[in-house]
Coordinates of N, CA and C in Angstrom, one line a residue:
M1 N 133.1 206.6 61.7 CA 133.0 205.5 60.7 C 133.1 204.6 61.4
K2 N 133.9 204.0 62.2 CA 133.3 203.0 62.7 C 131.6 201.9 63.0
S3 N 131.2 203.0 63.0 CA 129.5 202.4 63.4 C 129.0 202.1 61.9
N4 N 129.6 202.8 60.8 CA 129.2 202.3 59.4 C 129.8 200.9 59.2
S5 N 131.0 200.5 59.8 CA 131.4 198.9 59.4 C 130.8 198.6 60.3
A6 N 130.0 199.0 61.7 CA 129.7 198.0 62.3 C 128.3 197.6 62.2
N7 N 127.9 198.4 61.2 CA 126.7 198.1 60.5 C 126.3 197.5 59.2
S8 N 127.8 197.5 58.7 CA 128.0 196.7 57.5 C 128.0 194.9 58.3
L9 N 128.8 194.9 59.2 CA 129.5 193.6 59.8 C 127.7 193.3 60.1
F10 N 127.0 193.8 61.0 CA 125.5 193.0 61.1 C 124.8 192.6 60.2
L11 N 125.0 193.3 58.4 CA 124.4 193.1 57.3 C 124.5 191.6 56.9
F12 N 125.9 191.2 57.8 CA 126.3 190.5 56.5 C 125.8 189.1 57.8
M13 N 125.7 189.5 59.0 CA 125.3 188.3 60.4 C 124.5 187.8 59.7
V14 N 123.6 186.2 59.7 CA 122.3 185.5 59.7 C 122.3 185.1 61.2
S15 N 121.1 185.7 61.3 CA 120.6 185.0 62.7 C 120.1 183.4 63.0
E16 N 120.5 182.8 63.4 CA 120.3 182.2 64.6 C 119.3 180.6 63.4
Q17 N 117.8 181.9 64.3 CA 117.0 181.0 63.9 C 116.7 181.4 62.2
E18 N 117.6 182.0 61.6 CA 116.9 182.1 59.9 C 118.3 180.7 59.6
L19 N 119.6 180.6 59.8 CA 120.5 180.0 59.7 C 119.5 178.2 60.1
K20 N 118.9 178.1 61.0 CA 118.3 176.5 61.6 C 117.0 176.4 60.2
S21 N 117.0 177.3 59.7 CA 115.5 177.5 58.7 C 116.6 177.1 57.5
R22 N 117.4 177.3 57.5 CA 117.8 176.6 55.8 C 118.7 175.4 56.2
L23 N 118.7 175.0 57.5 CA 119.0 173.7 57.9 C 118.6 172.2 57.4
H24 N 118.6 170.5 57.1 CA 117.8 170.2 56.9 C 118.3 169.2 57.8
C25 N 119.1 169.3 58.4 CA 119.1 168.3 60.0 C 118.0 168.6 60.8
S26 N 118.2 167.8 62.3 CA 117.4 167.5 62.8 C 117.7 168.9 64.0
N27 N 117.1 169.5 64.9 CA 117.5 170.0 65.8 C 118.5 170.0 67.3
T28 N 118.4 168.9 67.5 CA 120.2 168.5 68.0 C 120.7 167.3 67.5
L29 N 121.6 167.6 67.3 CA 123.0 167.0 66.8 C 124.0 166.6 68.2
P30 N 124.7 164.9 67.7 CA 126.0 164.8 68.4 C 126.8 165.5 68.2
S31 N 127.6 166.4 69.0 CA 128.5 167.6 69.3 C 129.5 166.5 68.7
R32 N 130.7 167.9 67.9 CA 131.9 167.0 67.5 C 132.9 166.2 68.6
A33 N 132.7 166.4 69.2 CA 133.7 165.8 70.7 C 132.9 164.6 70.5
A34 N 131.0 164.6 71.0 CA 131.1 163.3 70.9 C 131.3 162.6 69.6
I35 N 131.4 163.3 68.7 CA 131.6 162.0 67.4 C 132.9 162.0 67.3
S36 N 133.9 162.7 67.8 CA 135.5 162.7 67.5 C 135.9 161.7 68.7
H37 N 135.1 162.0 69.8 CA 135.6 160.4 70.8 C 134.4 160.2 71.3
P38 N 134.1 158.9 70.5 CA 133.0 158.0 71.0 C 132.8 157.5 72.3
S39 N 133.9 156.8 72.8 CA 134.4 156.2 73.7 C 134.1 156.8 74.2
A40 N 134.1 158.0 74.7 CA 133.8 159.0 75.8 C 132.2 159.5 76.2
T41 N 131.9 159.4 74.9 CA 131.4 160.5 75.8 C 129.6 159.5 74.5
L42 N 129.1 158.4 74.1 CA 127.9 158.1 73.4 C 128.1 156.6 74.6
N43 N 126.3 156.7 74.6 CA 125.7 155.8 76.1 C 125.7 154.4 75.1
D44 N 125.4 153.3 75.7 CA 125.4 152.3 75.2 C 124.4 151.7 73.9
S45 N 123.8 152.6 73.9 CA 123.1 152.6 72.1 C 123.7 153.5 71.0
G46 N 125.0 154.0 71.7 CA 125.6 154.8 69.5 C 124.6 156.2 69.9
T47 N 124.2 157.0 70.1 CA 124.2 157.8 70.7 C 124.7 158.8 71.6
S48 N 124.6 159.7 71.3 CA 125.6 161.2 71.8 C 124.8 161.5 72.8
K49 N 125.9 161.6 74.4 CA 125.6 162.7 75.7 C 125.2 163.6 75.6
S50 N 125.6 164.3 74.7 CA 125.8 165.7 74.7 C 125.3 166.0 73.4
Y51 N 125.0 167.3 73.1 CA 124.7 167.6 71.7 C 125.0 169.0 71.6
A52 N 124.5 169.5 70.3 CA 125.2 170.7 69.9 C 124.1 170.7 68.5
S53 N 124.1 172.1 68.4 CA 123.2 173.0 67.9 C 122.8 172.1 66.2
K54 N 123.0 172.7 65.7 CA 122.9 172.2 64.0 C 123.5 173.5 63.4
S55 N 123.2 173.8 63.9 CA 123.8 175.7 63.2 C 125.0 176.1 63.7
D56 N 125.8 174.5 64.6 CA 127.6 174.5 64.3 C 127.9 173.9 63.2
I57 N 128.5 174.5 62.9 CA 129.1 174.8 61.2 C 130.7 173.2 61.4
S58 N 131.3 173.0 62.8 CA 132.2 172.5 63.0 C 130.7 171.0 63.4
N59 N 129.8 170.6 63.3 CA 129.3 169.5 63.3 C 129.2 168.7 62.4
P60 N 129.9 167.3 61.9 CA 129.7 166.8 60.6 C 128.0 166.6 60.3
Y61 N 126.9 166.3 61.2 CA 126.0 166.9 60.4 C 125.1 167.7 60.0
F62 N 126.1 168.9 60.3 CA 125.2 170.4 59.1 C 125.1 170.8 58.1
T63 N 124.7 169.9 57.5 CA 124.3 170.6 55.9 C 124.6 172.1 55.4
H64 N 125.1 172.4 54.9 CA 124.6 173.7 54.2 C 123.5 174.4 53.1
H65 N 123.1 175.2 52.7 CA 121.6 175.1 51.9 C 121.9 174.6 51.0
S66 N 123.5 174.9 50.2 CA 123.9 174.4 48.7 C 124.3 173.1 48.5
D67 N 124.5 172.2 49.7 CA 125.1 170.9 49.3 C 123.8 170.5 49.4
N68 N 123.9 169.5 47.9 CA 122.5 168.9 47.2 C 123.1 167.3 46.9
P69 N 122.6 166.2 46.7 CA 123.4 165.2 46.2 C 123.2 165.2 44.8
G70 N 123.0 166.3 44.0 CA 124.0 166.5 42.8 C 124.9 167.2 42.7
L71 N 125.4 167.3 43.9 CA 126.7 168.3 43.7 C 128.1 167.2 43.5
V72 N 129.2 167.7 42.6 CA 130.1 167.4 42.1 C 131.2 167.8 42.7
L73 N 132.0 167.2 43.9 CA 132.9 167.8 44.5 C 134.2 167.8 43.9
I74 N 134.8 166.9 43.3 CA 135.9 166.9 42.4 C 135.9 167.6 40.9
S75 N 137.0 167.8 40.2 CA 136.3 167.8 38.8 C 136.7 166.7 38.1
K76 N 137.4 165.4 38.1 CA 138.0 164.4 37.3 C 137.3 163.4 38.2
P77 N 136.6 163.2 37.1 CA 135.8 161.5 37.7 C 136.9 160.5 37.6
L78 N 136.8 159.6 38.7 CA 137.6 158.3 39.0 C 137.3 157.0 37.6
N79 N 138.3 156.8 37.1 CA 138.4 156.3 36.0 C 138.6 155.0 35.9
G80 N 139.7 154.5 36.4 CA 140.1 152.9 36.9 C 141.3 153.5 37.4
D81 N 142.2 154.3 36.3 CA 143.6 155.1 36.0 C 144.2 155.9 37.1
N82 N 143.0 156.5 37.6 CA 143.9 157.7 38.6 C 143.7 157.5 39.8
Y83 N 143.2 156.1 40.7 CA 142.7 156.4 41.5 C 143.3 157.1 42.9
S84 N 144.8 157.0 42.7 CA 145.4 157.9 43.9 C 145.5 159.4 44.2
A85 N 145.0 160.0 43.1 CA 144.6 161.6 42.6 C 143.2 161.5 43.0
W86 N 142.4 160.9 42.5 CA 140.9 160.7 43.0 C 140.8 161.2 44.4
R87 N 141.5 159.7 44.8 CA 141.1 159.6 46.4 C 141.5 161.0 47.6
K88 N 142.5 161.3 46.7 CA 143.3 162.6 48.1 C 142.2 163.9 47.5
A89 N 142.0 163.8 46.5 CA 141.3 165.3 45.7 C 139.9 165.1 46.6
M90 N 139.0 163.3 46.1 CA 137.8 163.5 47.0 C 138.2 163.4 49.3
T91 N 139.0 163.0 49.4 CA 139.5 163.2 51.3 C 139.3 164.9 51.3
L92 N 140.2 165.4 50.2 CA 140.1 167.3 50.7 C 139.4 168.0 50.5
A93 N 138.3 167.1 49.3 CA 136.8 167.4 49.4 C 136.2 167.5 50.3
L94 N 135.9 166.0 50.8 CA 135.0 165.7 52.2 C 135.7 166.5 53.3
N95 N 136.6 166.5 53.4 CA 137.6 167.1 54.7 C 136.6 168.4 55.0
A96 N 136.8 169.2 54.2 CA 136.4 170.7 53.5 C 135.4 170.7 54.2
K97 N 134.1 169.7 54.0 CA 132.9 169.6 54.4 C 132.5 168.9 55.8
N98 N 133.9 168.5 56.4 CA 133.8 168.3 57.2 C 132.4 167.1 56.9
K99 N 132.9 166.0 56.5 CA 132.4 164.5 56.3 C 133.6 163.4 56.1
L100 N 134.6 163.8 56.2 CA 135.3 162.7 55.8 C 135.4 161.2 56.7
G101 N 134.6 161.6 58.1 CA 134.0 160.7 59.0 C 132.8 159.9 58.6
F102 N 132.5 160.4 57.6 CA 131.2 158.9 57.3 C 132.5 157.8 55.7
V103 N 132.9 158.3 55.3 CA 134.0 157.6 54.2 C 134.9 156.8 55.1
N104 N 135.4 157.1 56.2 CA 136.8 156.6 57.1 C 136.2 155.7 58.1
G105 N 134.8 155.8 58.1 CA 133.8 154.6 59.5 C 134.0 155.6 60.6
T106 N 134.7 156.8 60.6 CA 134.3 157.0 62.8 C 132.9 157.2 62.5
I107 N 132.3 157.7 61.7 CA 130.7 158.1 62.3 C 129.9 157.0 61.5
K108 N 129.3 156.2 62.7 CA 128.5 155.5 62.7 C 127.2 155.0 62.5
A109 N 126.2 155.1 62.0 CA 125.1 154.3 62.1 C 124.1 154.9 63.4
P110 N 123.4 155.4 63.8 CA 123.1 155.6 65.4 C 121.8 154.0 65.1
S111 N 121.0 153.4 66.2 CA 120.5 152.1 66.2 C 119.5 153.4 64.7
E112 N 118.7 152.8 64.7 CA 117.1 152.8 64.1 C 115.8 152.5 64.3
E113 N 116.2 151.9 65.6 CA 114.9 151.5 66.4 C 114.9 152.6 67.7
T114 N 116.2 152.6 68.5 CA 115.9 153.0 69.3 C 116.4 154.5 69.5
H115 N 117.0 155.1 67.9 CA 117.0 156.9 67.9 C 116.4 156.0 67.0
P116 N 115.4 156.3 66.4 CA 115.0 156.7 65.0 C 115.2 158.9 64.4
D117 N 115.2 159.5 65.2 CA 115.7 160.8 64.3 C 117.0 161.0 64.6
Y118 N 117.8 160.3 65.2 CA 119.2 160.2 64.8 C 119.7 159.8 63.3
Y119 N 119.0 158.2 63.7 CA 119.3 157.6 62.7 C 118.9 158.0 61.4
A120 N 117.5 159.3 61.7 CA 117.4 159.9 60.0 C 118.4 160.7 59.7
T121 N 118.9 161.6 60.7 CA 119.6 162.4 60.2 C 120.9 161.9 60.1
W122 N 122.0 160.7 60.0 CA 122.8 160.2 59.7 C 122.7 160.0 59.1
S123 N 121.5 158.9 58.0 CA 121.1 158.8 57.7 C 120.8 159.5 55.4
H124 N 119.9 160.8 56.2 CA 119.9 162.0 55.4 C 122.0 162.2 54.9
C125 N 122.6 163.1 55.8 CA 123.7 163.0 55.6 C 124.9 162.0 54.9
N126 N 125.1 161.0 55.5 CA 125.5 159.8 54.5 C 125.1 159.6 53.2
D127 N 123.8 159.7 53.1 CA 123.4 159.4 51.7 C 123.5 160.5 50.9
M128 N 123.6 161.8 51.0 CA 123.9 163.1 51.1 C 125.5 162.7 50.6
V129 N 126.3 161.9 50.9 CA 127.9 161.6 50.8 C 128.3 161.4 50.0
H130 N 127.4 159.8 49.9 CA 127.3 158.6 49.2 C 127.2 159.0 47.4
S131 N 126.0 160.5 47.3 CA 125.5 160.3 46.3 C 127.2 161.8 45.9
W132 N 127.9 162.6 47.1 CA 128.9 162.5 45.7 C 129.7 162.2 45.5
I133 N 130.3 161.0 46.7 CA 131.2 160.0 46.0 C 130.0 159.6 44.3
V134 N 129.8 159.1 44.4 CA 128.9 158.3 42.9 C 129.2 159.5 41.4
N135 N 129.0 160.3 42.2 CA 128.9 162.1 40.7 C 130.2 161.7 40.4
T136 N 131.7 161.4 41.0 CA 132.3 161.4 40.8 C 133.3 160.4 40.5
L137 N 132.5 159.5 39.7 CA 132.7 158.1 39.5 C 132.7 158.4 37.6
N138 N 133.1 157.7 37.2 CA 132.6 157.0 35.7 C 131.7 156.0 35.7
P139 N 130.4 156.2 34.6 CA 128.9 154.9 34.6 C 129.2 153.6 35.0
E140 N 130.7 153.1 34.4 CA 130.5 151.6 34.8 C 130.9 151.4 36.3
I141 N 131.9 152.4 36.6 CA 132.3 152.2 37.4 C 131.0 152.8 39.1
S142 N 130.0 153.9 38.8 CA 129.8 153.9 39.8 C 128.1 152.4 39.7
D143 N 127.9 152.4 38.7 CA 127.1 151.1 38.7 C 127.5 149.3 39.7
S144 N 128.9 149.9 40.1 CA 129.3 148.6 40.5 C 128.9 149.3 42.2
V145 N 128.4 150.3 42.5 CA 128.9 150.7 43.6 C 127.7 151.1 44.4
I146 N 126.6 151.4 43.3 CA 125.3 152.5 43.7 C 124.3 152.0 44.7
Y147 N 124.9 150.2 44.6 CA 123.5 150.0 45.7 C 124.2 149.5 47.8
Y148 N 125.2 150.1 47.5 CA 125.8 149.6 48.5 C 125.5 150.5 50.2
T149 N 125.1 150.3 50.7 CA 124.1 151.2 51.9 C 124.9 152.7 52.7
T150 N 126.0 152.3 52.8 CA 127.0 153.8 53.4 C 127.9 154.2 52.2
A151 N 128.5 155.6 52.7 CA 129.6 156.5 52.0 C 130.9 154.5 52.5
H152 N 130.6 155.3 53.5 CA 131.9 153.7 53.9 C 132.4 152.6 52.9
E153 N 130.9 151.8 53.2 CA 131.3 150.7 52.0 C 131.4 150.9 50.4
V154 N 131.1 151.8 49.9 CA 131.6 152.3 48.3 C 133.0 152.4 48.5
W155 N 133.6 153.3 50.2 CA 134.7 154.0 49.4 C 135.7 152.8 50.0
E156 N 135.2 151.8 50.9 CA 136.4 150.8 50.9 C 136.2 150.0 50.1
D157 N 135.3 149.0 49.1 CA 134.9 149.0 47.6 C 135.6 149.3 46.7
L158 N 136.4 151.1 46.8 CA 136.5 151.3 45.7 C 137.9 151.2 45.9
H159 N 138.7 151.1 47.5 CA 139.8 151.1 47.8 C 140.4 149.6 47.4
E160 N 139.5 148.5 47.0 CA 139.9 147.2 47.3 C 139.7 147.4 45.7
Q161 N 139.1 147.8 45.0 CA 139.5 147.3 43.4 C 140.6 148.5 43.1
F162 N 141.1 149.4 43.6 CA 141.8 150.4 42.4 C 143.5 150.3 43.3
S163 N 142.9 150.7 44.6 CA 144.6 150.8 45.6 C 145.4 150.2 45.6
Q164 N 145.5 148.9 45.0 CA 146.0 148.2 44.3 C 147.0 148.6 42.9
S165 N 148.3 148.4 42.9 CA 148.8 148.9 41.9 C 148.5 147.9 40.1
N166 N 148.3 146.6 40.7 CA 147.9 146.0 39.0 C 145.8 146.3 38.8
A167 N 145.6 147.1 40.1 CA 143.8 147.4 39.8 C 143.8 148.3 39.1
P168 N 144.3 149.0 38.1 CA 143.5 149.6 36.9 C 143.9 148.6 35.5
R169 N 144.4 147.7 35.7 CA 144.8 146.4 34.2 C 143.7 145.9 34.8
I170 N 143.1 145.6 35.9 CA 143.0 144.5 36.2 C 141.0 145.3 35.9
F171 N 140.9 145.8 36.0 CA 139.7 146.8 35.9 C 139.4 146.9 33.9
E172 N 140.6 147.5 33.2 CA 140.8 147.4 31.9 C 140.6 146.1 32.0
I173 N 141.0 144.9 31.6 CA 140.8 143.7 31.6 C 139.2 143.3 31.1
Q174 N 138.3 143.9 32.4 CA 137.4 143.8 32.8 C 136.3 144.0 31.9
R175 N 137.2 145.7 32.0 CA 136.2 146.1 30.8 C 135.8 145.8 29.5
E176 N 136.9 145.4 29.0 CA 137.5 145.0 27.1 C 136.4 143.4 27.9
I177 N 137.1 142.3 28.8 CA 136.3 141.6 28.8 C 133.9 141.6 28.2
A178 N 133.9 142.5 29.1 CA 132.4 142.5 29.4 C 131.8 143.6 27.9
Y179 N 133.1 143.8 27.2 CA 132.7 144.6 25.8 C 132.6 143.4 24.9
H180 N 133.2 142.9 24.8 CA 133.6 141.6 23.7 C 132.4 140.4 23.9

């Protein structure tokens, strides 16, 4: 019987080559340690000296084959009045996908000029996170942040707009003025 369970386990294992073929990111990416502790492992140009395979699911640049820009991470969109609950739900969702660093500013863009491959990988993941945020906003709010370059800028703008106790009321007044 042990051989049957071993065979079953084998059927569920995915080869590294198959996993690599499903991923969209480049072949080598900064390791989790390099991203978490940039001062210890990044060189002067901002890229990591140590790299991990793109199949390392703990790497923030890892994208699962089901990740796409149209994905909606949480069910209740930000409407101006529910910022605290929205932020908490988004933080949980982004952390579960290991992408929180793109919004809190701990994962910064590498130099596009000196490291175009690493920049392309960062840009791919940043744009994905940016899309996920925009997908959880009501249309009026979405229109105000869609043109930011980074997910971090969007996150910070939403925080500035809605984290203050009177922000929902300000948003409501602005909306009323816009429709009159």
